[in-house]
Coordinates of N, CA and C in Angstrom, one line a residue:
M1 N 17.9 -52.5 -135.7 CA 17.2 -51.5 -135.5 C 15.8 -51.9 -134.3
S2 N 15.1 -51.4 -133.5 CA 14.3 -52.1 -132.4 C 13.0 -52.5 -133.5
I3 N 12.3 -53.3 -132.3 CA 10.9 -54.1 -132.9 C 10.1 -52.4 -133.1
E4 N 10.5 -51.9 -132.3 CA 9.3 -50.7 -131.6 C 9.2 -49.9 -133.5
H5 N 10.8 -49.8 -133.1 CA 11.7 -48.6 -135.0 C 10.7 -49.6 -136.3
N6 N 10.4 -50.7 -136.3 CA 10.0 -51.1 -137.4 C 8.4 -51.5 -137.1
K7 N 7.9 -51.3 -136.1 CA 6.4 -50.8 -136.3 C 6.0 -49.4 -136.3
Q8 N 6.5 -48.4 -136.0 CA 6.1 -47.2 -137.0 C 7.0 -47.2 -138.1
Q9 N 7.6 -47.5 -138.8 CA 8.2 -47.6 -140.3 C 7.2 -47.6 -141.1
A10 N 6.5 -49.3 -140.1 CA 5.9 -49.7 -141.2 C 4.5 -49.1 -141.1
V11 N 4.1 -48.2 -140.1 CA 3.3 -47.8 -140.0 C 2.9 -46.4 -140.8
A12 N 4.9 -46.2 -140.7 CA 4.5 -44.5 -141.4 C 4.4 -44.7 -143.0
L13 N 4.9 -46.0 -143.5 CA 5.2 -46.1 -145.2 C 3.2 -46.1 -145.4
L14 N 2.4 -47.2 -145.0 CA 0.6 -46.6 -144.8 C 0.9 -45.1 -144.9
S15 N 0.9 -44.7 -144.7 CA 0.9 -43.4 -144.2 C 1.4 -42.4 -145.0
A16 N 1.9 -42.6 -145.3 CA 2.5 -42.4 -146.4 C 2.3 -42.1 -148.2
I17 N 1.7 -43.3 -148.6 CA 0.9 -43.8 -149.3 C 0.0 -42.7 -149.1
E18 N -0.3 -42.9 -148.3 CA -2.1 -42.4 -147.8 C -2.0 -40.2 -148.9
S19 N -0.5 -40.1 -148.0 CA -0.4 -38.2 -148.5 C 0.2 -38.7 -149.8
G20 N 0.4 -39.1 -150.8 CA 0.9 -39.8 -151.8 C 2.3 -39.5 -152.2
I21 N 2.9 -39.1 -150.7 CA 4.1 -38.5 -151.4 C 5.2 -39.7 -151.8
D22 N 6.5 -39.8 -152.2 CA 7.6 -40.8 -152.7 C 7.9 -41.3 -151.7
I23 N 7.5 -43.0 -151.6 CA 8.3 -44.1 -150.8 C 8.7 -44.6 -150.5
R24 N 10.1 -44.3 -151.6 CA 11.5 -45.2 -151.6 C 12.3 -44.8 -150.0
S25 N 12.0 -43.9 -149.9 CA 13.6 -44.1 -148.6 C 12.4 -44.8 -147.3
Y26 N 11.5 -46.1 -147.7 CA 11.5 -46.2 -146.6 C 11.8 -47.9 -147.1
F27 N 12.9 -47.6 -148.0 CA 13.0 -49.8 -149.0 C 14.6 -49.5 -148.5
T28 N 15.2 -50.6 -148.5 CA 16.9 -50.3 -148.9 C 16.9 -50.6 -150.3
D29 N 17.8 -50.6 -150.5 CA 18.3 -50.1 -152.2 C 17.4 -51.6 -153.0
D30 N 17.4 -52.8 -152.6 CA 16.8 -54.3 -153.4 C 15.8 -54.6 -152.8
A31 N 15.1 -53.5 -152.7 CA 13.5 -54.1 -151.9 C 12.6 -54.7 -153.0
R32 N 12.0 -55.8 -152.6 CA 10.7 -56.1 -153.5 C 9.5 -56.6 -153.1
W33 N 8.0 -56.0 -153.3 CA 7.2 -56.0 -152.9 C 6.7 -57.2 -154.0
R34 N 6.0 -57.8 -152.8 CA 5.1 -59.0 -153.5 C 4.2 -59.0 -153.6
V35 N 2.7 -59.0 -154.4 CA 1.5 -59.2 -154.1 C 1.0 -60.8 -154.4
V36 N 0.9 -61.3 -153.2 CA -0.4 -63.0 -153.6 C -0.9 -63.4 -155.2
E37 N -0.8 -64.4 -155.3 CA -1.0 -65.0 -156.6 C -2.5 -64.7 -157.1
G38 N -3.2 -64.5 -157.8 CA -4.9 -64.8 -158.1 C -4.8 -63.6 -158.9
C39 N -4.5 -62.0 -159.3 CA -5.4 -61.4 -159.6 C -4.5 -60.4 -160.0
P40 N -5.3 -59.1 -161.7 CA -4.0 -58.7 -163.0 C -3.0 -57.9 -161.8
L41 N -2.6 -58.0 -160.7 CA -1.6 -57.1 -159.8 C -0.6 -57.5 -159.6
S42 N -1.2 -59.7 -159.5 CA 0.2 -60.4 -159.1 C 1.9 -60.5 -159.3
G43 N 2.5 -60.0 -158.3 CA 3.8 -60.6 -158.7 C 4.7 -60.2 -158.1
D44 N 5.9 -59.9 -158.3 CA 7.0 -59.4 -157.4 C 7.5 -58.2 -158.1
Y45 N 7.6 -57.0 -157.2 CA 8.5 -55.8 -158.3 C 9.2 -55.3 -157.0
A46 N 10.4 -55.1 -157.8 CA 10.9 -53.6 -157.6 C 10.5 -52.9 -157.0
I47 N 10.7 -52.0 -156.1 CA 10.3 -51.0 -155.1 C 10.3 -49.8 -156.7
A48 N 10.9 -49.4 -157.8 CA 11.0 -48.2 -158.8 C 9.5 -48.5 -159.7
D49 N 9.3 -50.0 -159.7 CA 8.4 -50.1 -160.8 C 7.4 -49.7 -160.1
L50 N 7.6 -50.2 -158.9 CA 5.8 -50.6 -157.9 C 5.9 -49.3 -157.9
V51 N 6.3 -48.3 -157.7 CA 6.1 -46.4 -157.5 C 5.7 -46.3 -158.4
S52 N 6.4 -47.2 -159.9 CA 5.3 -46.0 -161.1 C 4.7 -46.8 -161.5
A53 N 3.9 -48.0 -160.6 CA 2.7 -48.4 -161.2 C 1.5 -47.9 -160.4
M54 N 2.0 -47.6 -158.9 CA 1.1 -46.4 -157.9 C 1.3 -45.4 -159.2
G55 N 1.7 -45.1 -159.5 CA 1.4 -43.5 -159.4 C 0.6 -43.5 -161.7
R56 N 0.7 -44.8 -162.0 CA -0.5 -44.4 -163.2 C -1.7 -44.9 -162.4
V57 N -1.5 -46.4 -161.2 CA -2.9 -46.3 -160.7 C -3.7 -45.4 -159.6
F58 N -2.7 -44.2 -158.8 CA -3.8 -43.7 -158.2 C -3.9 -42.4 -158.7
G59 N -3.3 -42.5 -160.5 CA -3.7 -41.2 -160.7 C -5.6 -41.3 -161.5
L60 N -5.7 -42.4 -161.2 CA -7.1 -42.1 -161.8 C -7.9 -42.8 -160.4
Y61 N -8.0 -42.5 -159.7 CA -8.5 -41.7 -158.7 C -8.4 -40.7 -158.4
K62 N -9.8 -40.2 -156.8 CA -10.3 -38.4 -156.2 C -8.8 -38.9 -155.4
Y63 N -8.7 -39.6 -154.8 CA -7.4 -39.5 -153.7 C -7.0 -40.8 -153.6
P64 N -5.9 -40.4 -152.9 CA -5.1 -42.0 -152.8 C -6.0 -42.9 -151.8
P65 N -5.2 -44.1 -151.8 CA -6.1 -44.3 -150.6 C -6.6 -44.6 -149.0
R66 N -7.1 -44.8 -148.5 CA -6.7 -44.6 -146.8 C -7.2 -45.8 -146.8
F67 N -5.7 -45.8 -145.5 CA -6.0 -47.8 -145.0 C -6.4 -47.0 -143.6
R68 N -7.4 -47.9 -142.8 CA -7.9 -48.1 -141.9 C -6.8 -49.2 -140.7
I69 N -6.0 -49.3 -140.0 CA -5.2 -49.7 -139.4 C -6.3 -50.9 -138.8
E70 N -6.3 -52.2 -138.5 CA -6.6 -52.8 -137.5 C -5.7 -53.3 -136.9
H71 N -4.5 -53.9 -136.7 CA -4.0 -54.8 -136.3 C -2.5 -54.7 -136.7
V72 N -1.9 -54.4 -135.5 CA -0.1 -54.1 -136.0 C 0.1 -54.9 -134.5
T73 N 1.4 -56.9 -135.0 CA 2.0 -57.0 -135.3 C 3.3 -57.2 -135.4
A74 N 4.6 -57.4 -134.1 CA 5.9 -57.2 -134.8 C 6.6 -58.0 -133.7
E75 N 7.6 -58.7 -134.1 CA 8.5 -59.3 -133.9 C 10.2 -59.1 -134.5
E76 N 11.1 -60.1 -134.0 CA 12.3 -59.5 -134.1 C 12.4 -58.8 -135.5
N77 N 12.9 -59.0 -137.0 CA 12.1 -58.4 -137.8 C 11.2 -58.0 -139.3
R78 N 10.3 -58.9 -138.6 CA 8.9 -58.2 -139.5 C 7.9 -57.4 -138.4
V79 N 6.6 -57.0 -139.5 CA 5.6 -56.6 -138.9 C 4.6 -56.9 -139.7
A80 N 3.7 -57.2 -138.8 CA 2.4 -57.6 -139.7 C 1.2 -56.8 -139.5
I81 N 0.9 -56.0 -140.6 CA -0.2 -55.5 -140.6 C -1.5 -55.7 -141.1
Y82 N -3.0 -55.8 -139.9 CA -3.7 -56.0 -141.6 C -5.2 -55.0 -141.1
C83 N -5.5 -54.1 -142.3 CA -5.6 -53.1 -142.5 C -6.7 -53.2 -143.6
R84 N -8.0 -52.1 -143.6 CA -8.9 -51.8 -144.5 C -8.5 -50.8 -145.5
S85 N -8.7 -50.5 -146.7 CA -8.9 -48.9 -147.2 C -10.4 -49.1 -148.0
S86 N -10.2 -47.3 -148.1 CA -10.7 -47.0 -149.3 C -10.5 -45.7 -150.0
S87 N -10.8 -45.5 -151.1 CA -11.0 -44.3 -151.9 C -12.3 -44.5 -152.8
E88 N -11.9 -43.5 -153.6 CA -12.7 -43.5 -154.8 C -12.1 -43.8 -156.9
L89 N -12.9 -44.0 -157.6 CA -11.7 -43.5 -158.9 C -12.6 -41.5 -158.8
I90 N -12.3 -41.3 -160.2 CA -12.6 -40.2 -161.0 C -14.0 -41.0 -161.2
D91 N -14.5 -41.5 -161.9 CA -15.7 -41.5 -162.0 C -16.8 -41.8 -161.0
G92 N -16.2 -42.3 -159.7 CA -16.8 -42.3 -158.5 C -17.3 -43.6 -158.4
S93 N -16.7 -44.4 -158.8 CA -16.6 -45.9 -158.3 C -16.2 -45.8 -157.2
P94 N -16.6 -46.3 -156.2 CA -16.1 -46.9 -155.4 C -15.0 -47.6 -154.8
V95 N -13.5 -47.6 -154.4 CA -12.8 -48.6 -153.9 C -12.2 -49.2 -152.9
D96 N -12.3 -50.6 -152.4 CA -12.2 -50.6 -150.9 C -11.7 -51.9 -151.3
N97 N -10.3 -52.7 -150.4 CA -10.4 -53.6 -150.4 C -9.4 -53.6 -148.8
E98 N -9.1 -55.1 -148.4 CA -8.8 -55.3 -147.6 C -7.2 -56.2 -147.5
Y99 N -6.4 -56.1 -147.1 CA -5.2 -56.3 -146.7 C -4.1 -56.7 -145.3
H100 N -3.5 -57.8 -145.5 CA -2.1 -58.0 -144.5 C -0.7 -58.1 -145.1
F101 N -0.5 -56.9 -144.9 CA 1.2 -56.9 -145.1 C 2.4 -57.2 -144.0
L102 N 3.0 -57.8 -144.6 CA 4.4 -58.3 -144.2 C 5.2 -57.9 -144.7
M103 N 5.4 -57.1 -143.4 CA 7.1 -56.4 -143.8 C 8.1 -57.2 -142.9
L104 N 9.2 -56.9 -143.8 CA 10.8 -57.2 -143.2 C 12.0 -55.9 -143.0
F105 N 12.3 -56.4 -142.4 CA 12.9 -55.5 -142.4 C 14.7 -55.9 -142.2
K106 N 15.2 -54.8 -142.9 CA 17.0 -55.2 -142.9 C 17.8 -53.7 -142.7
G107 N 18.5 -53.4 -141.4 CA 19.4 -52.3 -141.3 C 18.0 -50.9 -140.7
G108 N 17.1 -51.2 -140.0 CA 15.9 -50.4 -140.3 C 15.0 -49.6 -141.3
L109 N 14.9 -50.7 -142.6 CA 14.5 -49.5 -143.6 C 14.1 -51.7 -143.9
I110 N 12.8 -50.8 -144.9 CA 11.9 -52.4 -145.0 C 12.7 -53.0 -146.6
D111 N 12.8 -53.7 -146.8 CA 13.7 -55.2 -147.4 C 12.8 -55.5 -148.4
E112 N 11.9 -56.3 -147.8 CA 10.7 -57.5 -148.4 C 9.1 -56.9 -148.1
V113 N 8.3 -56.9 -148.9 CA 6.4 -56.6 -148.2 C 6.6 -57.8 -149.4
R114 N 4.9 -58.9 -148.4 CA 4.4 -59.7 -149.3 C 3.2 -59.3 -148.9
E115 N 2.1 -58.8 -149.9 CA 0.9 -58.2 -149.4 C -0.7 -59.1 -149.9
F116 N -0.9 -59.5 -149.0 CA -2.4 -60.1 -149.4 C -3.2 -59.5 -149.5
L117 N -4.1 -59.5 -149.8 CA -5.4 -58.8 -150.0 C -6.6 -59.8 -151.0
N118 N -7.7 -59.0 -151.1 CA -8.8 -59.7 -151.9 C -8.8 -59.7 -153.1
T119 N -8.1 -60.5 -153.3 CA -8.1 -60.5 -154.7 C -9.1 -59.8 -155.5
A120 N -10.4 -61.1 -155.3 CA -11.8 -60.6 -156.0 C -12.1 -59.4 -156.4
R121 N -11.5 -58.7 -155.2 CA -12.2 -57.2 -155.2 C -11.3 -55.9 -156.6
V122 N -9.9 -56.7 -156.2 CA -9.0 -56.4 -157.5 C -9.7 -57.2 -158.7
I123 N -9.9 -57.8 -158.8 CA -10.7 -58.6 -160.2 C -12.3 -57.7 -160.4
E124 N -13.0 -58.0 -159.5 CA -14.0 -56.8 -159.5 C -13.5 -55.4 -160.9
I125 N -12.8 -54.9 -159.4 CA -12.6 -53.2 -160.2 C -11.4 -52.8 -161.2
M126 N -10.8 -53.8 -161.8 CA -10.0 -53.6 -163.0 C -10.8 -53.4 -164.7
P127 N -11.9 -53.5 -164.9 CA -12.3 -53.8 -165.8 C -12.6 -52.0 -166.3
K128 N -13.3 -51.3 -164.8 CA -13.1 -49.9 -165.1 C -11.6 -48.9 -164.4
L129 N -10.6 -49.7 -163.9 CA -9.6 -49.6 -163.8 C -9.3 -49.0 -165.1
E130 N -9.2 -50.4 -165.9 CA -8.6 -50.5 -167.6 C -9.1 -49.0 -168.9
R131 N -10.8 -48.8 -168.3 CA -10.9 -47.9 -168.8 C -10.8 -46.5 -168.7
L132 N -10.8 -46.5 -167.3 CA -10.3 -45.3 -166.6 C -9.0 -44.6 -167.9
M133 N -7.8 -45.8 -167.5 CA -6.5 -45.8 -167.9 C -7.2 -45.2 -170.1
A134 N -7.8 -46.6 -170.3 CA -8.1 -45.9 -171.9 C -8.4 -44.7 -171.9
S135 N -9.6 -44.2 -171.8 CA -10.2 -43.2 -172.0 C -8.6 -41.6 -171.6
A136 N -8.0 -42.1 -170.2 CA -7.1 -41.0 -170.2 C -5.8 -41.0 -171.3
Q137 N -5.3 -42.7 -172.1 CA -3.8 -42.4 -172.6 C -5.1 -41.5 -174.0
H138 N -6.0 -41.6 -174.4 CA -6.4 -41.4 -175.5 C -6.7 -39.5 -175.2
R139 N -6.8 -39.4 -174.3 CA -6.9 -37.8 -174.2 C -5.4 -37.2 -174.5
G140 N -4.5 -38.3 -173.9 CA -3.4 -37.6 -173.9 C -2.9 -37.4 -172.9
E141 N -3.6 -38.1 -171.3 CA -2.6 -37.0 -170.0 C -2.0 -38.7 -170.2

């Protein structure tokens, strides 16, 4: 696939996340999503596990994150995106962060995502997410 195709797919993935739709079709069957070390979300995820976790976390948001893409660079099978996100938790707390996503493509699909983000921001918001999640579980949601 072409570099331009890969760029379009990478940007489309972020749009799909914003829309709250299933993102699995953007990935190879054995794709991985890796989140930089240093925060509670850090790890190496199979896409099915990531989608499940995103569903639980985004269920605590008033709306999925909105990405403001500032830079997209592509070369060979790699697309790099620098962006900022914003959203709001159901309790009204703002949720924002900044990211660098490095996406590696195979056969026109994303085979790996390496996510770098402001881990301090995640650490700051996690207690609120945990309280909201516990409250939702208590109510049986």
